[in-house]
Amino acid sequence: MLQINAISFSYDTKTVIEDLSFDLQKGQHLSIIGESGCGKSTLLKLIYGLYDLNSGTIFWNNKNILGPKFNLVPGAAAMKYLAQDFDLMPYISVAENVGKFLSNTDRKAKSERIQELLDMVEMSDFASTKAKYLSGGQQQRVALARVLALEPEVLLLDEPFSNIDSFRKGALRRNLFSYLKNKGITCIIATHDSIDSLSFSDETIVMKMGKIEHQGPSKQVYLQPKNKYVASLFGEINQIKIHYLIESEDKEKTILLYANELFLTDISDVVVIVKQSYFKGNTYLIKAIFEHKILFFENPYALPDNDIVCLTADLDTIAMRMTIS
């Protein structure tokens, strides 16, 4: 188990991580999401042991993870960390980069391991190419293969798909996270992409200003976000006032609804003025005005500008969504 116990960290006088705690079981996958500068990358570096904590403790399998003050070579032996700079050796081949830390005792086993990893990241055709000739996305895929060459117990990934073309990203994600699950490798990924969280992570932590804003199973964090900040990390979000009766008394709640949870209806209290339609491929994102505020919803087809339409949402969704105080 990975245990993060009340850790805090500062760069000089600026606090970056403040009193942060969570546990992660062996083999689980965790996504850390949040706005830029919230402390995601710093948290990964602390877990790996690249920085010294101001306070708190980090344990993996009951072994205390300590920073550079206590280790001649920083970095936990049971872990591998892939930073946003890939640190490949430019003048050697892709295959040599991937096999850099593999033993030469059994050449055949080493070659087979390199091939297995290059197949996973779809870089087999570039095995003999020097790293300096690769694009940024290709370098990122090679760096992913290299960090797995000697299988870690814990893999820490910082925006691992940020430079990869979208047409390759889907297959690479599926290959990588399937591989990690099959091997029982614990994974923590810092990401801006909600797909990493919703499709491939057991748990999600939302960070804001160095603290945990929301934590839970990924699906639950999406369906029942704590506040608008949390919900906004998964897509366009709206705050809408809902009126209801309790013992003949009119009450009002403000709830959060994603753009895809609103749809056209004939009559409702949510009457909006269409301002613009954005084509998304399988649907349109519609920008509208509701009570002098911008509102977003999705529709199968574009709507004329300045058209007046009514919106509603599924009653179960409304009932499930939390109240914003």
PDB file of C-alpha atoms in Angstrom:
ATOM      1  CA  MET A   1       0.000   0.000   0.000  1.00  0.00           C
ATOM      2  CA  LEU A   2       1.046   3.561  -0.731  1.00  0.00           C
ATOM      3  CA  GLN A   3       0.396   5.795   2.275  1.00  0.00           C
ATOM      4  CA  ILE A   4       0.608   9.590   2.033  1.00  0.00           C
ATOM      5  CA  ASN A   5       0.305  11.030   5.527  1.00  0.00           C
ATOM      6  CA  ALA A   6      -0.283  14.777   6.043  1.00  0.00           C
ATOM      7  CA  ILE A   7       2.543  15.886   3.738  1.00  0.00           C
ATOM      8  CA  SER A   8       3.464  19.522   3.128  1.00  0.00           C
ATOM      9  CA  PHE A   9       6.097  21.039   0.863  1.00  0.00           C
ATOM     10  CA  SER A  10       7.251  24.532  -0.051  1.00  0.00           C
ATOM     11  CA  TYR A  11       9.491  26.087  -2.678  1.00  0.00           C
ATOM     12  CA  ASP A  12      11.289  28.679  -0.534  1.00  0.00           C
ATOM     13  CA  THR A  13       8.348  30.466   1.144  1.00  0.00           C
ATOM     14  CA  LYS A  14       5.635  29.373  -1.313  1.00  0.00           C
ATOM     15  CA  THR A  15       3.585  26.428  -0.071  1.00  0.00           C
ATOM     16  CA  VAL A  16       2.879  24.041  -2.953  1.00  0.00           C
ATOM     17  CA  ILE A  17       1.523  20.981  -1.103  1.00  0.00           C
ATOM     18  CA  GLU A  18      -0.373  21.468   2.147  1.00  0.00           C
ATOM     19  CA  ASP A  19      -1.427  18.761   4.621  1.00  0.00           C
ATOM     20  CA  LEU A  20      -2.262  16.223   1.921  1.00  0.00           C
ATOM     21  CA  SER A  21      -3.173  12.608   2.726  1.00  0.00           C
ATOM     22  CA  PHE A  22      -4.421   9.552   0.829  1.00  0.00           C
ATOM     23  CA  ASP A  23      -3.865   5.793   0.495  1.00  0.00           C
ATOM     24  CA  LEU A  24      -3.575   3.666  -2.625  1.00  0.00           C
ATOM     25  CA  GLN A  25      -3.760  -0.123  -2.765  1.00  0.00           C
ATOM     26  CA  LYS A  26      -1.332  -2.248  -4.778  1.00  0.00           C
ATOM     27  CA  GLY A  27      -2.387  -2.502  -8.421  1.00  0.00           C
ATOM     28  CA  GLN A  28      -4.785   0.431  -8.285  1.00  0.00           C
ATOM     29  CA  HIS A  29      -4.676   3.272 -10.796  1.00  0.00           C
ATOM     30  CA  LEU A  30      -5.093   6.852  -9.578  1.00  0.00           C
ATOM     31  CA  SER A  31      -5.515  10.030 -11.615  1.00  0.00           C
ATOM     32  CA  ILE A  32      -4.573  13.407 -10.196  1.00  0.00           C
ATOM     33  CA  ILE A  33      -6.305  16.250 -11.997  1.00  0.00           C
ATOM     34  CA  GLY A  34      -6.556  19.991 -11.437  1.00  0.00           C
ATOM     35  CA  GLU A  35      -5.703  23.345 -12.928  1.00  0.00           C
ATOM     36  CA  SER A  36      -2.116  24.200 -13.886  1.00  0.00           C
ATOM     37  CA  GLY A  37      -0.001  25.050 -10.851  1.00  0.00           C
ATOM     38  CA  CYS A  38      -2.168  23.135  -8.372  1.00  0.00           C
ATOM     39  CA  GLY A  39       0.739  20.873  -7.332  1.00  0.00           C
ATOM     40  CA  LYS A  40       0.185  17.710  -9.414  1.00  0.00           C
ATOM     41  CA  SER A  41       3.754  17.400 -10.739  1.00  0.00           C
ATOM     42  CA  THR A  42       5.276  18.335  -7.379  1.00  0.00           C
ATOM     43  CA  LEU A  43       3.226  15.628  -5.669  1.00  0.00           C
ATOM     44  CA  LEU A  44       4.617  12.963  -8.024  1.00  0.00           C
ATOM     45  CA  LYS A  45       8.175  14.146  -7.360  1.00  0.00           C
ATOM     46  CA  LEU A  46       7.585  13.984  -3.606  1.00  0.00           C
ATOM     47  CA  ILE A  47       6.204  10.452  -3.854  1.00  0.00           C
ATOM     48  CA  TYR A  48       9.248   9.408  -5.875  1.00  0.00           C
ATOM     49  CA  GLY A  49      11.615  10.995  -3.360  1.00  0.00           C
ATOM     50  CA  LEU A  50      13.084  13.813  -5.475  1.00  0.00           C
ATOM     51  CA  TYR A  51      12.300  16.468  -2.850  1.00  0.00           C
ATOM     52  CA  ASP A  52      12.456  16.554   0.935  1.00  0.00           C
ATOM     53  CA  LEU A  53       9.132  16.981   2.729  1.00  0.00           C
ATOM     54  CA  ASN A  54       8.585  19.907   5.077  1.00  0.00           C
ATOM     55  CA  SER A  55       6.350  17.630   7.147  1.00  0.00           C
ATOM     56  CA  GLY A  56       4.469  14.352   6.927  1.00  0.00           C
ATOM     57  CA  THR A  57       5.508  10.911   5.692  1.00  0.00           C
ATOM     58  CA  ILE A  58       5.265   8.735   2.580  1.00  0.00           C
ATOM     59  CA  PHE A  59       5.357   4.923   2.804  1.00  0.00           C
ATOM     60  CA  TRP A  60       5.315   2.203   0.170  1.00  0.00           C
ATOM     61  CA  ASN A  61       4.857  -1.311   1.586  1.00  0.00           C
ATOM     62  CA  ASN A  62       5.737   0.056   5.030  1.00  0.00           C
ATOM     63  CA  LYS A  63       9.043   1.463   3.754  1.00  0.00           C
ATOM     64  CA  ASN A  64       9.557   5.182   4.342  1.00  0.00           C
ATOM     65  CA  ILE A  65      10.217   7.106   1.106  1.00  0.00           C
ATOM     66  CA  LEU A  66      12.859   9.738   1.859  1.00  0.00           C
ATOM     67  CA  GLY A  67      14.220  12.628  -0.189  1.00  0.00           C
ATOM     68  CA  PRO A  68      17.728  13.657  -1.311  1.00  0.00           C
ATOM     69  CA  LYS A  69      18.865  14.555   2.211  1.00  0.00           C
ATOM     70  CA  PHE A  70      18.825  10.844   3.005  1.00  0.00           C
ATOM     71  CA  ASN A  71      19.768   9.290  -0.351  1.00  0.00           C
ATOM     72  CA  LEU A  72      22.915   9.758  -2.416  1.00  0.00           C
ATOM     73  CA  VAL A  73      20.845   8.981  -5.528  1.00  0.00           C
ATOM     74  CA  PRO A  74      17.294  10.352  -5.093  1.00  0.00           C
ATOM     75  CA  GLY A  75      14.352   8.228  -6.189  1.00  0.00           C
ATOM     76  CA  ALA A  76      12.617   5.215  -4.657  1.00  0.00           C
ATOM     77  CA  ALA A  77      13.973   1.894  -5.954  1.00  0.00           C
ATOM     78  CA  ALA A  78      10.520   0.313  -6.228  1.00  0.00           C
ATOM     79  CA  MET A  79       9.194   3.179  -8.329  1.00  0.00           C
ATOM     80  CA  LYS A  80       9.698   4.683 -11.762  1.00  0.00           C
ATOM     81  CA  TYR A  81       8.901   8.293 -12.592  1.00  0.00           C
ATOM     82  CA  LEU A  82       8.318   9.656 -16.095  1.00  0.00           C
ATOM     83  CA  ALA A  83       8.628  13.428 -16.195  1.00  0.00           C
ATOM     84  CA  GLN A  84       7.367  15.751 -18.923  1.00  0.00           C
ATOM     85  CA  ASP A  85      10.929  16.040 -20.262  1.00  0.00           C
ATOM     86  CA  PHE A  86      11.737  12.603 -21.606  1.00  0.00           C
ATOM     87  CA  ASP A  87      15.500  12.525 -20.956  1.00  0.00           C
ATOM     88  CA  LEU A  88      16.297  10.205 -23.861  1.00  0.00           C
ATOM     89  CA  MET A  89      19.859   9.804 -25.083  1.00  0.00           C
ATOM     90  CA  PRO A  90      19.712  11.531 -28.502  1.00  0.00           C
ATOM     91  CA  TYR A  91      22.628   9.788 -30.270  1.00  0.00           C
ATOM     92  CA  ILE A  92      21.655   6.173 -29.647  1.00  0.00           C
ATOM     93  CA  SER A  93      18.802   4.230 -31.215  1.00  0.00           C
ATOM     94  CA  VAL A  94      15.271   3.798 -29.934  1.00  0.00           C
ATOM     95  CA  ALA A  95      15.972   0.165 -29.040  1.00  0.00           C
ATOM     96  CA  GLU A  96      19.151   1.130 -27.181  1.00  0.00           C
ATOM     97  CA  ASN A  97      17.261   3.786 -25.213  1.00  0.00           C
ATOM     98  CA  VAL A  98      14.583   1.298 -24.159  1.00  0.00           C
ATOM     99  CA  GLY A  99      17.166  -1.334 -23.183  1.00  0.00           C
ATOM    100  CA  LYS A 100      19.540   1.089 -21.490  1.00  0.00           C
ATOM    101  CA  PHE A 101      18.996  -0.328 -17.987  1.00  0.00           C
ATOM    102  CA  LEU A 102      18.449  -3.966 -18.972  1.00  0.00           C
ATOM    103  CA  SER A 103      21.141  -6.517 -18.235  1.00  0.00           C
ATOM    104  CA  ASN A 104      23.294  -7.804 -21.119  1.00  0.00           C
ATOM    105  CA  THR A 105      23.652 -11.208 -19.453  1.00  0.00           C
ATOM    106  CA  ASP A 106      20.905 -12.735 -21.595  1.00  0.00           C
ATOM    107  CA  ARG A 107      20.970 -10.942 -24.948  1.00  0.00           C
ATOM    108  CA  LYS A 108      17.998 -12.844 -26.315  1.00  0.00           C
ATOM    109  CA  ALA A 109      15.793 -12.044 -23.304  1.00  0.00           C
ATOM    110  CA  LYS A 110      16.845  -8.389 -23.509  1.00  0.00           C
ATOM    111  CA  SER A 111      15.993  -8.203 -27.204  1.00  0.00           C
ATOM    112  CA  GLU A 112      12.601  -9.843 -26.645  1.00  0.00           C
ATOM    113  CA  ARG A 113      11.814  -7.439 -23.798  1.00  0.00           C
ATOM    114  CA  ILE A 114      12.692  -4.417 -25.923  1.00  0.00           C
ATOM    115  CA  GLN A 115      10.536  -5.728 -28.761  1.00  0.00           C
ATOM    116  CA  GLU A 116       7.585  -6.344 -26.421  1.00  0.00           C
ATOM    117  CA  LEU A 117       7.691  -2.778 -25.139  1.00  0.00           C
ATOM    118  CA  LEU A 118       8.172  -1.216 -28.580  1.00  0.00           C
ATOM    119  CA  ASP A 119       5.168  -3.179 -29.826  1.00  0.00           C
ATOM    120  CA  MET A 120       3.085  -1.839 -26.945  1.00  0.00           C
ATOM    121  CA  VAL A 121       3.886   1.802 -27.761  1.00  0.00           C
ATOM    122  CA  GLU A 122       3.756   1.149 -31.534  1.00  0.00           C
ATOM    123  CA  MET A 123       7.384   2.153 -32.154  1.00  0.00           C
ATOM    124  CA  SER A 124       8.795  -1.121 -33.549  1.00  0.00           C
ATOM    125  CA  ASP A 125       9.379   0.414 -36.974  1.00  0.00           C
ATOM    126  CA  PHE A 126      11.726   2.976 -35.405  1.00  0.00           C
ATOM    127  CA  ALA A 127      13.855   0.558 -33.358  1.00  0.00           C
ATOM    128  CA  SER A 128      17.050   1.483 -35.243  1.00  0.00           C
ATOM    129  CA  THR A 129      16.329   5.225 -35.480  1.00  0.00           C
ATOM    130  CA  LYS A 130      18.375   7.585 -33.329  1.00  0.00           C
ATOM    131  CA  ALA A 131      16.250   9.355 -30.733  1.00  0.00           C
ATOM    132  CA  LYS A 132      17.249  12.827 -31.958  1.00  0.00           C
ATOM    133  CA  TYR A 133      15.354  12.221 -35.216  1.00  0.00           C
ATOM    134  CA  LEU A 134      12.042  11.479 -33.494  1.00  0.00           C
ATOM    135  CA  SER A 135       9.133  13.861 -33.074  1.00  0.00           C
ATOM    136  CA  GLY A 136       8.049  14.928 -29.587  1.00  0.00           C
ATOM    137  CA  GLY A 137       5.212  12.408 -29.573  1.00  0.00           C
ATOM    138  CA  GLN A 138       7.477   9.589 -30.720  1.00  0.00           C
ATOM    139  CA  GLN A 139      10.008  10.460 -28.013  1.00  0.00           C
ATOM    140  CA  GLN A 140       7.246  10.357 -25.436  1.00  0.00           C
ATOM    141  CA  ARG A 141       6.240   6.859 -26.542  1.00  0.00           C
ATOM    142  CA  VAL A 142       9.847   5.652 -26.348  1.00  0.00           C
ATOM    143  CA  ALA A 143      10.187   7.181 -22.876  1.00  0.00           C
ATOM    144  CA  LEU A 144       7.089   5.237 -21.785  1.00  0.00           C
ATOM    145  CA  ALA A 145       8.624   2.000 -23.042  1.00  0.00           C
ATOM    146  CA  ARG A 146      11.947   2.715 -21.333  1.00  0.00           C
ATOM    147  CA  VAL A 147      10.405   3.486 -17.945  1.00  0.00           C
ATOM    148  CA  LEU A 148       8.747   0.042 -18.016  1.00  0.00           C
ATOM    149  CA  ALA A 149      11.824  -1.905 -19.122  1.00  0.00           C
ATOM    150  CA  LEU A 150      12.625  -2.866 -15.540  1.00  0.00           C
ATOM    151  CA  GLU A 151       9.106  -3.314 -14.202  1.00  0.00           C
ATOM    152  CA  PRO A 152       8.439  -1.040 -11.226  1.00  0.00           C
ATOM    153  CA  GLU A 153       6.016  -1.691  -8.397  1.00  0.00           C
ATOM    154  CA  VAL A 154       4.741   1.882  -8.726  1.00  0.00           C
ATOM    155  CA  LEU A 155       4.683   3.929 -11.927  1.00  0.00           C
ATOM    156  CA  LEU A 156       4.383   7.730 -11.698  1.00  0.00           C
ATOM    157  CA  LEU A 157       3.387   9.434 -14.956  1.00  0.00           C
ATOM    158  CA  ASP A 158       3.353  13.195 -15.498  1.00  0.00           C
ATOM    159  CA  GLU A 159       1.173  14.104 -18.521  1.00  0.00           C
ATOM    160  CA  PRO A 160       2.367  10.972 -20.398  1.00  0.00           C
ATOM    161  CA  PHE A 161       0.221  11.533 -23.513  1.00  0.00           C
ATOM    162  CA  SER A 162       0.523  15.310 -23.895  1.00  0.00           C
ATOM    163  CA  ASN A 163       2.582  15.216 -27.110  1.00  0.00           C
ATOM    164  CA  ILE A 164       0.963  12.208 -28.743  1.00  0.00           C
ATOM    165  CA  ASP A 165      -1.345  12.553 -31.750  1.00  0.00           C
ATOM    166  CA  SER A 166      -4.986  11.978 -30.886  1.00  0.00           C
ATOM    167  CA  PHE A 167      -5.350   9.153 -33.439  1.00  0.00           C
ATOM    168  CA  ARG A 168      -2.617   7.176 -31.600  1.00  0.00           C
ATOM    169  CA  LYS A 169      -3.487   8.275 -28.089  1.00  0.00           C
ATOM    170  CA  GLY A 170      -6.535   6.030 -27.688  1.00  0.00           C
ATOM    171  CA  ALA A 171      -4.744   2.812 -28.628  1.00  0.00           C
ATOM    172  CA  LEU A 172      -1.675   3.727 -26.563  1.00  0.00           C
ATOM    173  CA  ARG A 173      -3.772   4.394 -23.468  1.00  0.00           C
ATOM    174  CA  ARG A 174      -5.583   1.088 -23.832  1.00  0.00           C
ATOM    175  CA  ASN A 175      -2.337  -0.825 -24.392  1.00  0.00           C
ATOM    176  CA  LEU A 176      -0.509   0.831 -21.510  1.00  0.00           C
ATOM    177  CA  PHE A 177      -3.183   0.646 -18.814  1.00  0.00           C
ATOM    178  CA  SER A 178      -4.140  -2.904 -19.795  1.00  0.00           C
ATOM    179  CA  TYR A 179      -0.467  -3.891 -19.494  1.00  0.00           C
ATOM    180  CA  LEU A 180      -0.174  -2.241 -16.067  1.00  0.00           C
ATOM    181  CA  LYS A 181      -3.342  -3.919 -14.778  1.00  0.00           C
ATOM    182  CA  ASN A 182      -2.219  -7.336 -16.011  1.00  0.00           C
ATOM    183  CA  LYS A 183       1.133  -6.894 -14.271  1.00  0.00           C
ATOM    184  CA  GLY A 184      -0.404  -5.541 -11.052  1.00  0.00           C
ATOM    185  CA  ILE A 185       1.606  -2.312 -11.295  1.00  0.00           C
ATOM    186  CA  THR A 186       0.294   0.561  -9.195  1.00  0.00           C
ATOM    187  CA  CYS A 187       0.001   3.719 -11.293  1.00  0.00           C
ATOM    188  CA  ILE A 188      -0.465   7.412 -10.494  1.00  0.00           C
ATOM    189  CA  ILE A 189      -0.980   9.741 -13.424  1.00  0.00           C
ATOM    190  CA  ALA A 190      -0.996  13.539 -13.262  1.00  0.00           C
ATOM    191  CA  THR A 191      -3.120  14.731 -16.149  1.00  0.00           C
ATOM    192  CA  HIS A 192      -5.274  17.477 -17.653  1.00  0.00           C
ATOM    193  CA  ASP A 193      -7.239  14.959 -19.705  1.00  0.00           C
ATOM    194  CA  SER A 194     -10.414  13.684 -18.063  1.00  0.00           C
ATOM    195  CA  ILE A 195     -10.337  10.527 -20.236  1.00  0.00           C
ATOM    196  CA  ASP A 196      -7.283   9.341 -18.277  1.00  0.00           C
ATOM    197  CA  SER A 197      -9.398   9.633 -15.156  1.00  0.00           C
ATOM    198  CA  LEU A 198     -12.795   8.373 -16.286  1.00  0.00           C
ATOM    199  CA  SER A 199     -11.770   5.519 -18.567  1.00  0.00           C
ATOM    200  CA  PHE A 200      -8.586   4.176 -16.995  1.00  0.00           C
ATOM    201  CA  SER A 201      -8.375   5.129 -13.299  1.00  0.00           C
ATOM    202  CA  ASP A 202      -9.980   3.430 -10.312  1.00  0.00           C
ATOM    203  CA  GLU A 203      -9.756   6.584  -8.216  1.00  0.00           C
ATOM    204  CA  THR A 204      -9.446  10.291  -8.947  1.00  0.00           C
ATOM    205  CA  ILE A 205      -8.036  13.067  -6.805  1.00  0.00           C
ATOM    206  CA  VAL A 206      -8.905  16.651  -7.723  1.00  0.00           C
ATOM    207  CA  MET A 207      -6.317  19.138  -6.495  1.00  0.00           C
ATOM    208  CA  LYS A 208      -6.600  22.885  -5.983  1.00  0.00           C
ATOM    209  CA  MET A 209      -3.867  25.116  -4.584  1.00  0.00           C
ATOM    210  CA  GLY A 210      -1.919  22.186  -3.137  1.00  0.00           C
ATOM    211  CA  LYS A 211      -4.858  20.568  -1.369  1.00  0.00           C
ATOM    212  CA  ILE A 212      -7.279  17.772  -2.177  1.00  0.00           C
ATOM    213  CA  GLU A 213     -10.542  19.327  -3.324  1.00  0.00           C
ATOM    214  CA  HIS A 214     -12.354  16.048  -4.016  1.00  0.00           C
ATOM    215  CA  GLN A 215     -11.390  12.375  -3.910  1.00  0.00           C
ATOM    216  CA  GLY A 216     -13.224   9.178  -4.716  1.00  0.00           C
ATOM    217  CA  PRO A 217     -13.958   6.534  -7.352  1.00  0.00           C
ATOM    218  CA  SER A 218     -13.579   8.240 -10.735  1.00  0.00           C
ATOM    219  CA  LYS A 219     -17.183   7.699 -11.818  1.00  0.00           C
ATOM    220  CA  GLN A 220     -18.479   9.092  -8.542  1.00  0.00           C
ATOM    221  CA  VAL A 221     -16.278  12.202  -8.758  1.00  0.00           C
ATOM    222  CA  TYR A 222     -17.722  12.863 -12.219  1.00  0.00           C
ATOM    223  CA  LEU A 223     -21.373  12.149 -11.388  1.00  0.00           C
ATOM    224  CA  GLN A 224     -21.405  13.859  -7.995  1.00  0.00           C
ATOM    225  CA  PRO A 225     -18.810  16.651  -8.141  1.00  0.00           C
ATOM    226  CA  LYS A 226     -18.250  18.537  -4.920  1.00  0.00           C
ATOM    227  CA  ASN A 227     -18.422  21.942  -6.603  1.00  0.00           C
ATOM    228  CA  LYS A 228     -18.220  23.768  -9.929  1.00  0.00           C
ATOM    229  CA  TYR A 229     -14.401  23.689  -9.980  1.00  0.00           C
ATOM    230  CA  VAL A 230     -14.386  19.884  -9.785  1.00  0.00           C
ATOM    231  CA  ALA A 231     -17.083  19.525 -12.442  1.00  0.00           C
ATOM    232  CA  SER A 232     -15.388  22.007 -14.796  1.00  0.00           C
ATOM    233  CA  LEU A 233     -12.394  19.672 -15.139  1.00  0.00           C
ATOM    234  CA  PHE A 234     -14.633  17.164 -16.930  1.00  0.00           C
ATOM    235  CA  GLY A 235     -16.341  19.505 -19.407  1.00  0.00           C
ATOM    236  CA  GLU A 236     -18.619  22.503 -19.803  1.00  0.00           C
ATOM    237  CA  ILE A 237     -20.684  22.918 -16.643  1.00  0.00           C
ATOM    238  CA  ASN A 238     -23.746  24.990 -15.760  1.00  0.00           C
ATOM    239  CA  GLN A 239     -25.175  26.195 -12.461  1.00  0.00           C
ATOM    240  CA  ILE A 240     -28.954  26.202 -12.648  1.00  0.00           C
ATOM    241  CA  LYS A 241     -31.517  27.093  -9.988  1.00  0.00           C
ATOM    242  CA  ILE A 242     -34.200  24.473  -9.429  1.00  0.00           C
ATOM    243  CA  HIS A 243     -37.483  25.264  -7.668  1.00  0.00           C
ATOM    244  CA  TYR A 244     -39.354  22.599  -5.696  1.00  0.00           C
ATOM    245  CA  LEU A 245     -42.001  22.313  -3.001  1.00  0.00           C
ATOM    246  CA  ILE A 246     -41.579  20.965   0.538  1.00  0.00           C
ATOM    247  CA  GLU A 247     -44.729  21.030   2.717  1.00  0.00           C
ATOM    248  CA  SER A 248     -46.281  23.611   0.361  1.00  0.00           C
ATOM    249  CA  GLU A 249     -43.248  25.872   0.779  1.00  0.00           C
ATOM    250  CA  ASP A 250     -41.340  26.944  -2.330  1.00  0.00           C
ATOM    251  CA  LYS A 251     -37.655  26.051  -2.083  1.00  0.00           C
ATOM    252  CA  GLU A 252     -34.718  26.745  -4.377  1.00  0.00           C
ATOM    253  CA  LYS A 253     -31.529  24.794  -5.031  1.00  0.00           C
ATOM    254  CA  THR A 254     -28.597  25.502  -7.304  1.00  0.00           C
ATOM    255  CA  ILE A 255     -27.376  22.357  -9.021  1.00  0.00           C
ATOM    256  CA  LEU A 256     -24.597  21.532 -11.451  1.00  0.00           C
ATOM    257  CA  LEU A 257     -25.440  20.107 -14.858  1.00  0.00           C
ATOM    258  CA  TYR A 258     -22.972  19.172 -17.592  1.00  0.00           C
ATOM    259  CA  ALA A 259     -23.685  20.385 -21.115  1.00  0.00           C
ATOM    260  CA  ASN A 260     -24.556  16.844 -22.238  1.00  0.00           C
ATOM    261  CA  GLU A 261     -27.151  16.523 -19.443  1.00  0.00           C
ATOM    262  CA  LEU A 262     -29.376  19.284 -20.839  1.00  0.00           C
ATOM    263  CA  PHE A 263     -31.647  18.724 -23.815  1.00  0.00           C
ATOM    264  CA  LEU A 264     -34.462  20.443 -25.698  1.00  0.00           C
ATOM    265  CA  THR A 265     -38.048  20.219 -24.486  1.00  0.00           C
ATOM    266  CA  ASP A 266     -41.327  21.907 -25.360  1.00  0.00           C
ATOM    267  CA  ILE A 267     -41.997  23.674 -22.058  1.00  0.00           C
ATOM    268  CA  SER A 268     -39.773  24.342 -19.020  1.00  0.00           C
ATOM    269  CA  ASP A 269     -38.573  27.073 -16.685  1.00  0.00           C
ATOM    270  CA  VAL A 270     -35.173  27.095 -18.392  1.00  0.00           C
ATOM    271  CA  VAL A 271     -35.759  29.319 -21.427  1.00  0.00           C
ATOM    272  CA  VAL A 272     -32.563  30.292 -23.242  1.00  0.00           C
ATOM    273  CA  ILE A 273     -31.467  32.386 -26.207  1.00  0.00           C
ATOM    274  CA  VAL A 274     -29.121  30.575 -28.595  1.00  0.00           C
ATOM    275  CA  LYS A 275     -25.952  32.503 -29.404  1.00  0.00           C
ATOM    276  CA  GLN A 276     -23.658  30.061 -31.228  1.00  0.00           C
ATOM    277  CA  SER A 277     -23.352  26.422 -32.284  1.00  0.00           C
ATOM    278  CA  TYR A 278     -19.992  24.616 -32.260  1.00  0.00           C
ATOM    279  CA  PHE A 279     -19.623  21.414 -34.274  1.00  0.00           C
ATOM    280  CA  LYS A 280     -17.986  18.628 -32.215  1.00  0.00           C
ATOM    281  CA  GLY A 281     -18.247  15.764 -34.706  1.00  0.00           C
ATOM    282  CA  ASN A 282     -21.007  13.624 -33.225  1.00  0.00           C
ATOM    283  CA  THR A 283     -22.935  16.559 -31.745  1.00  0.00           C
ATOM    284  CA  TYR A 284     -23.033  20.334 -31.416  1.00  0.00           C
ATOM    285  CA  LEU A 285     -22.109  22.357 -28.351  1.00  0.00           C
ATOM    286  CA  ILE A 286     -24.621  25.185 -28.096  1.00  0.00           C
ATOM    287  CA  LYS A 287     -23.742  28.436 -26.350  1.00  0.00           C
ATOM    288  CA  ALA A 288     -26.812  30.229 -25.005  1.00  0.00           C
ATOM    289  CA  ILE A 289     -27.887  32.934 -22.568  1.00  0.00           C
ATOM    290  CA  PHE A 290     -29.995  32.092 -19.530  1.00  0.00           C
ATOM    291  CA  GLU A 291     -30.854  34.746 -16.938  1.00  0.00           C
ATOM    292  CA  HIS A 292     -28.086  37.006 -18.272  1.00  0.00           C
ATOM    293  CA  LYS A 293     -25.466  34.256 -17.902  1.00  0.00           C
ATOM    294  CA  ILE A 294     -23.781  31.959 -20.423  1.00  0.00           C
ATOM    295  CA  LEU A 295     -25.096  28.397 -20.500  1.00  0.00           C
ATOM    296  CA  PHE A 296     -23.907  25.423 -22.573  1.00  0.00           C
ATOM    297  CA  PHE A 297     -25.844  22.400 -23.776  1.00  0.00           C
ATOM    298  CA  GLU A 298     -25.418  19.752 -26.452  1.00  0.00           C
ATOM    299  CA  ASN A 299     -27.747  19.069 -29.368  1.00  0.00           C
ATOM    300  CA  PRO A 300     -27.655  16.652 -32.340  1.00  0.00           C
ATOM    301  CA  TYR A 301     -27.936  19.563 -34.790  1.00  0.00           C
ATOM    302  CA  ALA A 302     -27.019  23.272 -34.933  1.00  0.00           C
ATOM    303  CA  LEU A 303     -29.593  25.850 -33.833  1.00  0.00           C
ATOM    304  CA  PRO A 304     -30.162  29.285 -35.410  1.00  0.00           C
ATOM    305  CA  ASP A 305     -28.565  32.208 -33.569  1.00  0.00           C
ATOM    306  CA  ASN A 306     -31.054  34.097 -31.356  1.00  0.00           C
ATOM    307  CA  ASP A 307     -33.478  31.171 -31.422  1.00  0.00           C
ATOM    308  CA  ILE A 308     -35.427  30.840 -28.133  1.00  0.00           C
ATOM    309  CA  VAL A 309     -35.666  27.272 -26.808  1.00  0.00           C
ATOM    310  CA  CYS A 310     -36.548  25.439 -23.596  1.00  0.00           C
ATOM    311  CA  LEU A 311     -34.235  23.008 -21.813  1.00  0.00           C
ATOM    312  CA  THR A 312     -34.692  20.226 -19.314  1.00  0.00           C
ATOM    313  CA  ALA A 313     -32.662  17.458 -17.692  1.00  0.00           C
ATOM    314  CA  ASP A 314     -33.308  13.895 -16.595  1.00  0.00           C
ATOM    315  CA  LEU A 315     -35.098  13.831 -13.227  1.00  0.00           C
ATOM    316  CA  ASP A 316     -32.757  11.165 -11.839  1.00  0.00           C
ATOM    317  CA  THR A 317     -29.771  13.352 -12.737  1.00  0.00           C
ATOM    318  CA  ILE A 318     -31.320  16.355 -11.015  1.00  0.00           C
ATOM    319  CA  ALA A 319     -32.063  14.283  -7.909  1.00  0.00           C
ATOM    320  CA  MET A 320     -28.530  12.904  -7.774  1.00  0.00           C
ATOM    321  CA  ARG A 321     -26.673  16.159  -8.284  1.00  0.00           C
ATOM    322  CA  MET A 322     -25.493  17.911  -5.145  1.00  0.00           C
ATOM    323  CA  THR A 323     -26.567  21.343  -3.922  1.00  0.00           C
ATOM    324  CA  ILE A 324     -24.146  24.248  -4.204  1.00  0.00           C
ATOM    325  CA  SER A 325     -24.223  26.430  -1.152  1.00  0.00           C
TER     326      SER A 325
END
